[in-house]
Coordinates of C-alpha atoms in Angstrom, one line a residue:
Chain A
X13 CA -29.6 85.6 119.4
X14 CA -27.7 84.4 116.3
X15 CA -25.0 87.0 114.9
X16 CA -22.2 86.4 112.5
X17 CA -18.9 88.1 112.0
X18 CA -16.8 88.0 108.8
X19 CA -13.4 89.1 108.4
X20 CA -12.3 89.6 105.0
X21 CA -8.4 89.9 105.3
X22 CA -5.9 90.3 102.4
X23 CA -5.2 86.8 102.1
X24 CA -8.1 84.8 103.8
X25 CA -11.7 85.2 104.8
X26 CA -12.7 84.1 108.2
X27 CA -16.6 83.5 109.1
X28 CA -18.1 82.8 112.6
X29 CA -21.5 82.5 113.5
X30 CA -22.3 82.9 117.3
X31 CA -25.5 81.7 119.1
X32 CA -25.3 83.9 122.4
X33 CA -21.7 83.9 122.6
X34 CA -21.3 80.2 121.7
X35 CA -19.5 79.4 118.6
X36 CA -21.7 77.4 116.1
X37 CA -19.3 77.3 113.3
X38 CA -16.0 78.7 112.2
X39 CA -15.0 78.7 108.4
X40 CA -11.9 79.8 106.7
X41 CA -11.2 80.2 102.9
X42 CA -8.9 82.1 100.6
X43 CA -9.8 85.5 99.6
X44 CA -8.2 85.1 96.0
X45 CA -8.7 87.6 93.4
X46 CA -12.5 87.6 93.6
X47 CA -12.8 88.2 97.2
X48 CA -16.4 89.7 97.1
X49 CA -17.6 86.3 95.6
X50 CA -15.4 84.3 98.0
X51 CA -16.7 85.9 100.9
X52 CA -20.5 85.2 99.8
X53 CA -19.7 81.7 99.0
X54 CA -17.9 81.0 102.4
X55 CA -20.8 82.8 104.3
X56 CA -23.3 80.5 102.3
X57 CA -21.4 77.4 103.3
X58 CA -21.3 78.3 106.8
X59 CA -25.1 78.9 106.8
X60 CA -25.8 75.3 105.0
X61 CA -23.4 73.7 107.4
X62 CA -25.0 74.9 110.3
X63 CA -28.7 74.8 108.8
X64 CA -29.2 78.3 109.8
X65 CA -31.2 80.8 107.7
X66 CA -29.8 84.1 106.8
X67 CA -33.0 85.8 108.1
X68 CA -32.5 84.1 111.2
X69 CA -29.2 86.2 111.9
X70 CA -29.9 89.5 113.7
X71 CA -26.6 91.3 112.7
X72 CA -23.9 90.2 110.1
X73 CA -20.8 92.2 110.9
X74 CA -18.0 92.6 108.6
X75 CA -14.3 93.8 109.2
X76 CA -11.1 93.4 107.8
X77 CA -9.2 95.5 104.9
X78 CA -11.8 94.1 102.4
X79 CA -14.9 94.9 104.8
X80 CA -16.5 97.3 102.4
X81 CA -16.8 94.4 99.7
X82 CA -19.1 92.4 102.0
X83 CA -22.4 93.7 100.6
X84 CA -24.6 91.6 102.6
X85 CA -23.2 92.7 106.1
X86 CA -25.7 94.7 108.1
X87 CA -22.7 96.4 109.9
X88 CA -18.9 97.3 109.4
X89 CA -16.3 97.8 112.2
X90 CA -12.8 98.3 112.1
X91 CA -10.2 95.5 112.5
X92 CA -8.8 97.2 115.7
X93 CA -12.2 97.5 117.3
X94 CA -13.0 93.7 116.4
X95 CA -9.7 92.5 117.3
X96 CA -9.6 94.0 120.9
X97 CA -13.2 92.8 121.4
X98 CA -12.5 89.2 120.2
X99 CA -9.1 89.0 122.3
X100 CA -10.9 90.3 125.6
X101 CA -13.7 87.9 125.1
X102 CA -11.1 85.2 125.0
X103 CA -8.7 86.4 127.6
X104 CA -10.6 88.8 129.9
X105 CA -7.2 89.9 131.5
X106 CA -6.0 91.3 128.0
X107 CA -4.7 94.8 128.0
X108 CA -2.5 94.8 124.7
X109 CA -3.6 92.8 121.6
X110 CA -0.9 92.5 118.8
X111 CA -2.6 91.5 115.6
X112 CA -0.3 90.3 112.8
X113 CA -2.0 89.3 109.7
X114 CA -0.8 88.7 106.0
X115 CA -0.4 92.3 104.9
X116 CA -0.8 94.4 108.3
X117 CA 0.5 94.6 111.7
X118 CA -1.4 96.2 114.6
X119 CA -0.9 96.9 118.3
X120 CA -4.0 97.6 120.4
X121 CA -4.3 99.0 124.0
X122 CA -7.8 98.2 125.5
X123 CA -9.6 98.3 128.7
X124 CA -11.4 95.3 130.5
X125 CA -14.5 95.7 128.3
X126 CA -12.5 95.3 125.2
X127 CA -12.8 99.1 124.5
X128 CA -9.9 100.5 122.4
X129 CA -7.6 103.1 124.3
X130 CA -5.1 103.3 121.7
X131 CA -3.4 101.6 118.7
X132 CA -0.9 101.5 116.2
X133 CA -0.9 100.1 112.8
X134 CA 1.6 99.1 110.1
X135 CA 0.3 98.7 106.7
X136 CA 1.1 99.2 103.0
X137 CA 4.5 97.7 103.8
X138 CA 5.1 94.1 103.9
X139 CA 8.0 94.4 106.1
X140 CA 5.9 94.3 109.2
X141 CA 3.4 91.7 108.2
X142 CA 3.2 87.9 107.5
X143 CA 4.0 88.6 103.9
X144 CA 7.6 89.2 105.2
X145 CA 7.7 85.6 106.7
X146 CA 6.1 84.3 103.6
X147 CA 8.4 85.6 101.0
X148 CA 11.2 84.5 103.0
X149 CA 10.0 81.0 103.3
X150 CA 9.7 81.0 99.6
X151 CA 13.1 82.2 99.1
X152 CA 14.5 79.3 101.4
X153 CA 12.1 76.9 99.7
X154 CA 10.7 75.8 102.9
X155 CA 6.8 75.3 103.8
X156 CA 5.4 78.0 105.8
X157 CA 4.5 75.7 108.6
X158 CA 8.1 74.3 108.5
X159 CA 9.7 77.7 108.6
X160 CA 8.5 78.4 111.9
X161 CA 9.4 75.2 113.3
X162 CA 12.9 75.0 112.0
X163 CA 13.5 78.6 113.4
X164 CA 13.2 77.0 117.0
X165 CA 16.2 74.8 116.4
X166 CA 18.5 77.7 115.9
X167 CA 20.4 79.2 118.9
X168 CA 22.2 81.6 116.8
X169 CA 21.4 85.3 116.2
X170 CA 22.3 86.6 112.8
X171 CA 21.5 90.1 112.1
X172 CA 19.3 91.0 109.0
X173 CA 20.3 94.2 107.5
X174 CA 17.5 94.7 105.0
X175 CA 14.2 96.2 106.4
X176 CA 12.3 95.7 103.0
X177 CA 11.0 92.3 102.2
X178 CA 12.3 92.5 98.6
X179 CA 15.9 93.4 99.7
X180 CA 15.5 90.6 102.5
X181 CA 14.8 88.1 99.9
X182 CA 18.3 88.7 98.3
X183 CA 19.9 88.7 101.7
X184 CA 18.5 85.6 102.5
X185 CA 19.7 83.9 99.2
X186 CA 23.1 85.3 99.9
X187 CA 23.1 83.9 103.5
X188 CA 22.1 80.5 101.9
X189 CA 25.0 80.8 99.3
X190 CA 27.4 81.4 102.2
X191 CA 26.1 78.0 103.6
X192 CA 24.4 79.7 106.6
X193 CA 22.1 76.8 107.9
X194 CA 18.4 77.2 107.2
X195 CA 17.3 77.2 110.8
X196 CA 19.8 80.2 111.6
X197 CA 18.3 82.1 108.7
X198 CA 14.6 81.2 109.7
X199 CA 15.5 82.5 113.1
X200 CA 17.0 85.9 111.6
X201 CA 13.8 86.4 109.8
X202 CA 11.6 85.8 112.7
X203 CA 13.9 87.9 114.9
X204 CA 13.7 90.8 112.1
X205 CA 9.9 90.9 111.8
X206 CA 9.5 90.6 115.7
X207 CA 11.7 93.4 116.4
X208 CA 9.6 95.7 113.9
X209 CA 6.4 94.4 115.6
X210 CA 7.9 95.4 118.9
X211 CA 9.0 98.9 117.9
X212 CA 5.5 99.4 116.5
X213 CA 4.0 98.1 119.7
X214 CA 6.2 100.3 121.8
X215 CA 4.3 103.4 120.5
X216 CA 1.4 102.4 122.4
X217 CA 3.3 100.3 125.2
X218 CA 2.9 97.0 126.8
X219 CA 0.5 96.3 129.6
X220 CA 0.0 92.9 130.9
X221 CA -1.7 90.5 129.8
X222 CA -0.4 90.5 126.2
X223 CA -2.4 88.7 123.3
X224 CA -1.2 87.8 120.0
X225 CA -3.8 87.2 117.4
X226 CA -3.7 87.1 113.6
X227 CA -2.5 84.3 111.3
X228 CA 1.0 84.9 112.2
X229 CA 0.2 83.7 115.7
X230 CA 0.4 80.4 114.3
X231 CA 4.0 80.6 113.5
X232 CA 5.9 79.0 116.6
X233 CA 9.3 80.8 115.3
X234 CA 7.8 84.0 115.3
X235 CA 6.2 83.7 118.8
X236 CA 9.6 82.4 120.2
X237 CA 11.4 85.6 118.9
X238 CA 8.5 87.9 119.9
X239 CA 8.7 86.7 123.5
X240 CA 12.5 87.1 123.5
X241 CA 12.3 90.6 122.0
X242 CA 9.6 92.1 124.3
X243 CA 10.8 89.9 127.3
X244 CA 7.3 89.2 128.4
X245 CA 4.8 86.2 128.4
X246 CA 2.3 86.1 125.5
X247 CA -1.2 84.8 125.5
X248 CA -2.3 83.1 122.3
X249 CA -5.8 81.6 121.5
X250 CA -6.5 78.3 120.0
X251 CA -7.8 79.8 116.6
X252 CA -5.7 83.2 116.6
X253 CA -6.6 84.1 112.9
X254 CA -10.4 84.0 114.0
X255 CA -10.4 86.6 116.8
X256 CA -11.3 89.7 114.4
X257 CA -14.4 87.7 113.0
X258 CA -15.2 86.7 116.7
X259 CA -15.0 90.2 117.8
X260 CA -17.4 91.3 114.9
X261 CA -19.7 88.8 115.6
X262 CA -19.6 89.8 119.3
X263 CA -20.2 93.4 118.5
X264 CA -23.3 92.3 116.4
X265 CA -24.9 90.8 119.5
X266 CA -24.8 94.0 121.4
Chain B
X14 CA 24.0 121.4 102.0
X15 CA 20.7 120.1 103.1
X16 CA 21.1 116.3 104.2
X17 CA 17.7 114.4 104.3
X18 CA 18.3 111.2 106.2
X19 CA 15.4 108.7 106.2
X20 CA 13.0 106.9 104.0
X21 CA 9.6 106.9 102.4
X22 CA 7.9 103.6 102.5
X23 CA 4.4 102.3 102.2
X24 CA 3.7 103.7 105.5
X25 CA 4.7 107.1 105.2
X26 CA 7.8 109.7 105.0
X27 CA 10.2 109.8 107.8
X28 CA 13.3 112.1 107.4
X29 CA 15.7 114.1 109.7
X30 CA 16.9 117.1 107.7
X31 CA 20.3 118.8 108.6
X32 CA 21.4 122.0 107.1
X33 CA 25.2 121.4 107.4
X34 CA 26.1 125.0 106.4
X35 CA 24.4 125.9 109.7
X36 CA 25.7 123.0 112.0
X37 CA 29.1 123.6 113.5
X38 CA 29.5 119.9 114.7
X39 CA 29.1 121.0 118.5
X40 CA 27.5 117.5 119.2
X41 CA 24.7 118.8 121.6
X42 CA 22.1 117.0 119.5
X43 CA 23.8 113.7 119.8
X44 CA 24.2 114.1 123.7
X45 CA 20.5 114.7 124.1
X46 CA 19.4 111.8 122.0
X47 CA 18.2 108.9 123.9
X48 CA 18.1 106.3 121.1
X49 CA 21.9 107.2 119.8
X50 CA 20.2 108.3 116.3
X51 CA 22.9 111.1 116.0
X52 CA 26.5 111.2 115.5
X53 CA 29.3 113.9 114.5
X54 CA 31.3 112.8 111.6
X55 CA 33.6 114.0 108.7
X56 CA 31.4 115.6 105.8
X57 CA 32.0 113.1 103.4
X58 CA 29.5 114.8 100.8
X59 CA 32.1 117.2 100.2
X60 CA 35.5 115.2 100.1
X61 CA 37.5 118.0 99.3
X62 CA 36.9 120.2 102.2
X63 CA 37.3 119.0 105.7
X64 CA 34.5 119.9 108.2
X65 CA 32.6 117.8 111.0
X66 CA 28.9 117.6 110.9
X67 CA 26.0 115.9 112.8
X68 CA 24.5 113.0 110.8
X69 CA 22.2 110.2 111.4
X70 CA 24.1 107.1 112.1
X71 CA 23.9 104.2 109.5
X72 CA 22.5 102.0 112.2
X73 CA 19.4 104.1 112.6
X74 CA 18.9 105.5 109.1
X75 CA 16.4 103.0 108.0
X76 CA 14.5 102.9 111.0
X77 CA 14.1 106.4 112.4
X78 CA 10.3 105.9 112.3
X79 CA 10.8 103.7 115.6
X80 CA 14.1 104.9 116.9
X81 CA 12.6 108.4 117.2
X82 CA 9.3 107.4 118.5
X83 CA 10.2 107.8 122.2
X84 CA 10.3 111.4 121.6
X85 CA 7.3 111.9 119.4
X86 CA 4.2 113.7 120.6
X87 CA 2.4 110.4 121.8
X88 CA 4.9 110.2 124.6
X89 CA 4.2 113.7 125.9
X90 CA 6.9 115.7 124.1
X91 CA 6.1 118.8 122.6
X92 CA 9.4 119.7 121.2
X93 CA 12.1 117.3 120.1
X94 CA 15.3 117.2 122.2
X95 CA 17.6 117.2 119.3
X96 CA 16.0 120.0 117.6
X97 CA 15.7 122.0 121.0
X98 CA 19.3 121.4 121.6
X99 CA 20.6 122.8 118.3
X100 CA 21.2 126.5 118.8
X101 CA 21.9 126.9 115.0
X102 CA 18.4 125.6 114.1
X103 CA 20.0 123.0 111.9
X104 CA 17.8 120.0 112.6
X105 CA 14.2 119.3 111.5
X106 CA 12.2 116.2 111.7
X107 CA 9.5 115.8 108.8
X108 CA 7.1 113.9 110.8
Chain C
X26 CA 17.0 76.1 84.6
X27 CA 14.4 78.8 84.2
X28 CA 15.4 81.8 82.2
X29 CA 16.1 84.9 84.3
X30 CA 14.4 87.8 82.7
X31 CA 16.0 90.3 84.8
X32 CA 19.4 89.6 83.9
X33 CA 20.9 92.4 81.8
X34 CA 24.2 92.1 79.7
X35 CA 27.6 92.9 81.0
X36 CA 30.0 95.1 78.9
X37 CA 33.1 97.3 78.7
X38 CA 34.2 100.1 76.5
X39 CA 37.4 102.1 75.7
X40 CA 38.3 105.4 73.8
X41 CA 40.6 104.2 71.1
X42 CA 41.5 107.9 70.4
X43 CA 43.4 108.4 73.8
X44 CA 46.9 107.2 74.3
X45 CA 47.1 106.9 78.0
X46 CA 51.0 107.0 77.6
X47 CA 51.0 110.6 76.9
X48 CA 48.8 111.3 79.9
X49 CA 49.9 113.2 83.3
X50 CA 47.1 112.1 85.6
X51 CA 45.6 108.4 85.4
X52 CA 42.8 108.1 88.0
X53 CA 40.0 105.6 88.5
X54 CA 36.7 105.2 90.3
X55 CA 35.0 102.1 91.2
X56 CA 31.3 101.9 92.1
X57 CA 30.3 98.7 93.8
X58 CA 26.6 98.8 93.9
X59 CA 24.2 96.2 95.3
X60 CA 23.3 95.1 92.0
X61 CA 25.9 96.4 89.4
X62 CA 29.5 97.5 89.7
X63 CA 31.2 99.8 87.3
X64 CA 34.9 100.8 87.1
X65 CA 35.9 104.2 85.1
X66 CA 39.6 105.0 84.1
X67 CA 40.3 108.6 83.1
X68 CA 43.3 109.9 81.6
X69 CA 43.8 113.8 82.6
X70 CA 40.2 114.2 83.3
X71 CA 39.1 112.3 80.0
X72 CA 36.8 109.3 80.2
X73 CA 39.3 106.6 78.8
X74 CA 37.7 103.2 79.6
X75 CA 35.0 101.6 81.7
X76 CA 33.2 98.4 82.5
X77 CA 29.8 97.6 84.0
X78 CA 29.1 94.2 85.2
X79 CA 26.7 92.5 87.8
X80 CA 28.0 92.7 91.5
X81 CA 28.3 89.0 92.7
X82 CA 28.1 87.8 96.4
X83 CA 31.8 88.8 97.0
X84 CA 32.1 92.6 96.8
X85 CA 36.0 92.8 96.8
X86 CA 35.9 90.3 94.0
X87 CA 33.4 92.3 92.1
X88 CA 35.4 95.2 92.4
X89 CA 38.5 93.7 91.3
X90 CA 36.6 92.1 88.2
X91 CA 35.0 95.4 87.2
X92 CA 38.6 97.0 87.2
X93 CA 40.3 94.2 85.4
X94 CA 37.5 94.4 82.7
X95 CA 37.9 97.9 82.3
X96 CA 41.7 97.7 82.1
X97 CA 41.1 94.8 79.4
X98 CA 43.0 95.6 76.1
X99 CA 44.1 99.1 77.1
X100 CA 47.5 98.1 78.0
X101 CA 47.1 99.7 81.2
X102 CA 47.8 97.8 84.4
X103 CA 46.4 98.7 88.0
X104 CA 49.8 99.8 89.0
X105 CA 49.9 102.6 86.3
X106 CA 46.8 104.2 88.1
X107 CA 47.7 106.7 90.5
X108 CA 44.7 106.9 92.5
X109 CA 41.5 104.8 93.0
X110 CA 38.3 106.1 94.6
X111 CA 35.9 103.4 95.8
X112 CA 32.1 104.4 95.9
X113 CA 28.7 102.9 96.2
X114 CA 27.0 100.4 98.7
X115 CA 30.0 98.2 98.6
X116 CA 32.7 100.8 98.6
X117 CA 34.4 99.6 101.8
X118 CA 35.0 96.4 99.9
X119 CA 37.3 97.9 97.3
X120 CA 40.7 96.4 98.1
X121 CA 42.9 98.4 95.8
X122 CA 41.2 101.9 96.7
X123 CA 43.1 104.7 98.1
X124 CA 39.9 106.2 99.8
X125 CA 36.2 105.8 99.6
X126 CA 33.7 108.6 99.0
X127 CA 29.9 108.4 99.6
X128 CA 28.0 107.6 96.3
X129 CA 25.9 110.8 96.7
X130 CA 28.9 113.0 96.2
X131 CA 30.1 111.1 93.3
X132 CA 26.9 110.9 91.4
X133 CA 26.7 114.6 91.7
X134 CA 30.2 115.3 90.4
X135 CA 29.7 112.5 87.6
X136 CA 26.6 114.0 86.4
X137 CA 28.3 117.5 86.3
X138 CA 30.8 115.9 84.0
X139 CA 28.5 114.0 81.8
X140 CA 25.6 116.7 81.7
X141 CA 27.4 120.0 82.0
X142 CA 27.4 122.6 84.6
X143 CA 24.0 123.5 84.2
X144 CA 22.8 120.2 85.9
X145 CA 21.0 121.1 89.2
X146 CA 18.7 118.2 90.1
X147 CA 19.9 114.5 89.5
X148 CA 17.6 111.4 90.1
X149 CA 19.8 108.5 90.6
X150 CA 17.9 105.1 90.2
X151 CA 20.0 102.4 91.3
X152 CA 19.7 98.7 92.0
X153 CA 18.6 98.9 95.5
X154 CA 18.2 102.7 96.1
X155 CA 16.9 106.0 94.7
X156 CA 18.8 109.3 95.2
X157 CA 17.6 112.8 94.7
X158 CA 20.3 115.1 94.7
X159 CA 20.7 118.9 94.0
X160 CA 24.3 120.4 93.1
X161 CA 25.8 123.4 92.1
X162 CA 27.6 124.5 88.9
X163 CA 30.8 122.9 90.2
X164 CA 28.9 119.5 91.1
X165 CA 29.0 120.2 94.8
X166 CA 26.0 118.5 96.5
X167 CA 23.6 121.2 98.1
X168 CA 20.7 118.8 99.0
X169 CA 20.1 115.3 98.9
X170 CA 17.8 112.5 100.0
X171 CA 18.5 108.7 99.5
X172 CA 15.9 106.0 99.8
X173 CA 17.4 102.7 100.2
X174 CA 15.1 101.2 102.6
X175 CA 12.2 100.2 100.4
X176 CA 12.6 98.5 97.1
X177 CA 9.8 100.6 95.6
X178 CA 11.3 102.9 92.8
X179 CA 14.5 100.8 92.6
X180 CA 15.8 98.8 89.9
X181 CA 15.1 95.7 92.0
X182 CA 11.5 96.6 91.9
X183 CA 11.4 96.6 88.3
X184 CA 13.4 93.2 88.3
X185 CA 10.6 91.7 90.2
X186 CA 8.2 92.8 87.8
X187 CA 10.1 91.6 84.7
X188 CA 10.5 88.5 86.3
X189 CA 7.0 88.1 87.1
X190 CA 5.8 88.8 83.8
X191 CA 8.7 86.9 81.9
X192 CA 10.0 90.0 80.1
X193 CA 13.5 90.6 79.6
X194 CA 14.3 93.8 81.5
X195 CA 15.8 95.7 78.6
X196 CA 12.4 95.5 76.9
X197 CA 10.0 96.4 79.7
X198 CA 10.1 100.4 78.6
X199 CA 9.3 99.9 75.2
X200 CA 6.5 97.1 75.7
X201 CA 4.9 99.3 78.2
X202 CA 4.0 101.7 75.4
X203 CA 2.5 99.0 73.5
X204 CA -1.0 99.6 75.0
X205 CA -4.4 100.9 73.7
X206 CA -4.5 103.5 76.6
X207 CA -2.6 104.4 79.6
X208 CA -3.9 102.2 82.6
X209 CA -4.0 103.6 86.3
X210 CA -0.9 103.2 88.1
X211 CA -0.5 99.9 90.3
X212 CA -1.8 101.5 93.7
X213 CA 0.4 99.6 96.2
X214 CA 3.7 101.2 96.8
X215 CA 5.1 98.1 98.4
X216 CA 6.6 95.8 95.8
X217 CA 5.5 92.7 97.5
X218 CA 2.0 94.0 97.5
X219 CA 2.2 95.5 94.2
X220 CA 3.3 92.0 92.7
X221 CA 0.1 90.5 94.2
X222 CA -1.9 93.3 92.7
X223 CA -0.4 92.6 89.3
X224 CA -1.1 88.9 89.4
X225 CA -4.8 89.9 90.2
X226 CA -4.8 92.3 87.1
X227 CA -3.2 89.5 84.9
X228 CA -6.1 87.0 86.1
X229 CA -8.6 89.7 85.2
X230 CA -7.3 89.4 81.7
X231 CA -4.9 92.2 81.5
X232 CA -2.3 92.0 78.9
X233 CA 1.4 91.9 80.1
X234 CA 2.2 95.4 78.5
X235 CA -0.8 97.1 80.3
X236 CA 0.4 95.6 83.6
X237 CA 4.0 96.9 82.8
X238 CA 2.5 100.3 81.8
X239 CA 0.6 100.3 85.3
X240 CA 3.9 99.5 87.1
X241 CA 6.2 102.0 85.1
X242 CA 3.8 104.7 85.9
X243 CA 3.4 103.9 89.6
X244 CA 7.4 103.8 89.7
X245 CA 7.6 107.3 87.9
X246 CA 4.9 108.5 90.3
X247 CA 6.9 107.4 93.2
X248 CA 9.9 109.2 92.0
X249 CA 7.9 112.2 91.7
X250 CA 6.7 112.2 95.5
X251 CA 10.3 111.5 96.5
X252 CA 11.3 114.7 94.5
X253 CA 8.7 116.8 96.2
X254 CA 10.8 116.8 99.2
X255 CA 13.8 118.6 97.7
X256 CA 12.1 120.2 94.7
X257 CA 13.2 120.1 91.1
X258 CA 15.3 122.9 89.7
X259 CA 16.5 122.8 86.0
X260 CA 18.4 121.2 84.5
X261 CA 17.3 117.8 85.3
X262 CA 18.9 114.6 84.7
X263 CA 18.4 110.7 85.6
X264 CA 21.3 108.5 86.1
X265 CA 21.6 104.8 86.9
X266 CA 20.2 101.8 85.3
X267 CA 16.6 102.9 85.3
X268 CA 17.5 106.1 83.1
X269 CA 17.7 103.4 80.2
X270 CA 13.9 102.4 80.9
X271 CA 12.0 104.8 78.8
X272 CA 8.7 103.4 80.4
X273 CA 9.7 105.3 83.5
X274 CA 11.7 108.2 82.1
X275 CA 8.9 109.3 79.5
X276 CA 6.1 108.9 82.2
X277 CA 8.3 110.7 84.7
X278 CA 8.8 113.6 82.4
X279 CA 5.2 113.8 81.6
X280 CA 4.2 114.1 85.3
X281 CA 6.9 116.5 86.4
X282 CA 6.4 118.6 83.1
X283 CA 10.4 119.1 83.0
X284 CA 12.6 118.3 80.3
X285 CA 15.1 115.4 81.0
X286 CA 18.6 116.2 79.9
X287 CA 19.9 113.5 77.6
X288 CA 23.8 112.4 77.5
X289 CA 25.8 110.4 75.1
X290 CA 27.4 109.0 78.2
X291 CA 26.2 105.7 79.8
X292 CA 24.1 106.7 82.7
X293 CA 25.2 103.7 84.7
X294 CA 28.7 104.9 85.2
X295 CA 27.9 108.4 87.0
X296 CA 28.8 107.2 90.4
X297 CA 32.4 105.7 89.2
X298 CA 32.9 108.6 87.0
X299 CA 32.4 111.0 89.8
X300 CA 34.8 108.9 91.9
X301 CA 37.5 108.9 89.2
X302 CA 37.1 112.9 89.0
X303 CA 37.5 112.9 92.6
X304 CA 40.6 110.7 92.2
X305 CA 42.0 113.2 90.0
X306 CA 41.2 116.1 92.2
X307 CA 42.9 114.4 95.0
X308 CA 46.1 113.9 93.1
X309 CA 46.1 117.4 92.1
X310 CA 45.4 118.6 95.8
X311 CA 48.4 116.3 97.1
X312 CA 50.8 118.0 94.2
X313 CA 50.3 121.4 95.5

């Protein structure tokens, strides 16, 4: 049975097509300002790349902040449901799933079947999401990929006072003016967001194993800060941004 | 005076409200708070009068959503320790 | 170098009709904000001179500069001032201050002076915070809330938009009314998300002015929701930099349905003015 999962996030769209649990294709593209059309284009591209016809797909499951815009979806599920499902599929031992995307952060407690027990969300505020690190990288004029990497070189803890991303940007600039090394600023930024994600996750508690998903899970600096903050090991899938799309496709299989 | 400490951001409104006319600065709320959110300090909102009042610390003022989380209903509390400890009914949490 | 649209002009002022030499009490207040700093000098409780400047990265230096500029051409020297109160976000960094007082108390006191004893509700919209204050007829605080955690509803948020749209900050208010019809407010509270929303609107073909209108109205709405917590009692006034932005002020007035009192004083000096008034009161207290 062939199913598809589409995760229309705030920044990117992820498409996965599954054939009985085997991934046939993974596709990622920018959502842009015409996300409805972008989602359709990306899905059609995935179809033509695999040679599968739309009619052959028994269920197309949409998730993500823009799931309502995916008109061709046969089913819609929340990001929380999809994230837990996908994470448990990849790591059957997962009990806590932390999902940090471009504009939202989530912490989910789930059982061994991937069913959600409890969750906490941080949305509508950039301070607890990937947008925060992105804005800081821009202020430092460092590429996002580079930003995570240089953070690992720092051994110094500098506190960041600002909670808000806009205020933090000015703080980063004044740190820079005070000749603070970029590595140390990068670490301060990652520590700040890791501390907020941890505070949010504490509401639902931490139970091993902990899995980190979402685009921000590609950021080595953030992972390092988060590990230090929660003082526990964290499992990270190979393609962390696709986990919600995967979960959605798996839900379609049932 | 009613002092509202906290904030409103995209995710909601989080305020601790202290009625400084009722507060006598006894400090019981400070002792029961496990997160160290409260302190007793001089009422600097009225510099011409000298009175000690309970207030939210500078450290926690902008993160009470998180700092107060251990005492919120999801953790099994039905009443908040700081509110309970105040014999003058001077403290209210807004969320 | 790129033009920085958010930058506003610095200035100073003095009352030529006052001769400080005949004064008994000379007091001063310095408000070191996150974005701007003001120094106010008063002679016997009358406004004598003031300055308004941008806060630099060094707060003590900014405080000193603001004070020097207020003193400029007055013939006064810092040593002639009997008492200085520091206030604002950087108040602990006013090296020559005799004491510091929270900006909430100072704003209430300053507004009481600027608008008269009937003022009950003050909204102060500063560079990095937004304060809602109730006070009594003496300018004593009776209720307040301050939001300095989030940039939404602050001058900084407006600066981000001025920069995004390449519009000088002083022109934002006027331009926001040059639209065919009033658009829906920007829906995101968070400035970072509102910025991406605005970029999307521009790509859709919205005119700059329409985007400004949508943001001014979002900011007005944001203040209204903050005010809900403490309520609005007449008379009502707005202080701080955003009081100069008619795009926000007029929309706020419309949404609240309450008249906003006007003043001939500069709305940005309320905090420093209040501090100078406290300085005077403290001198008087010590003489008793």
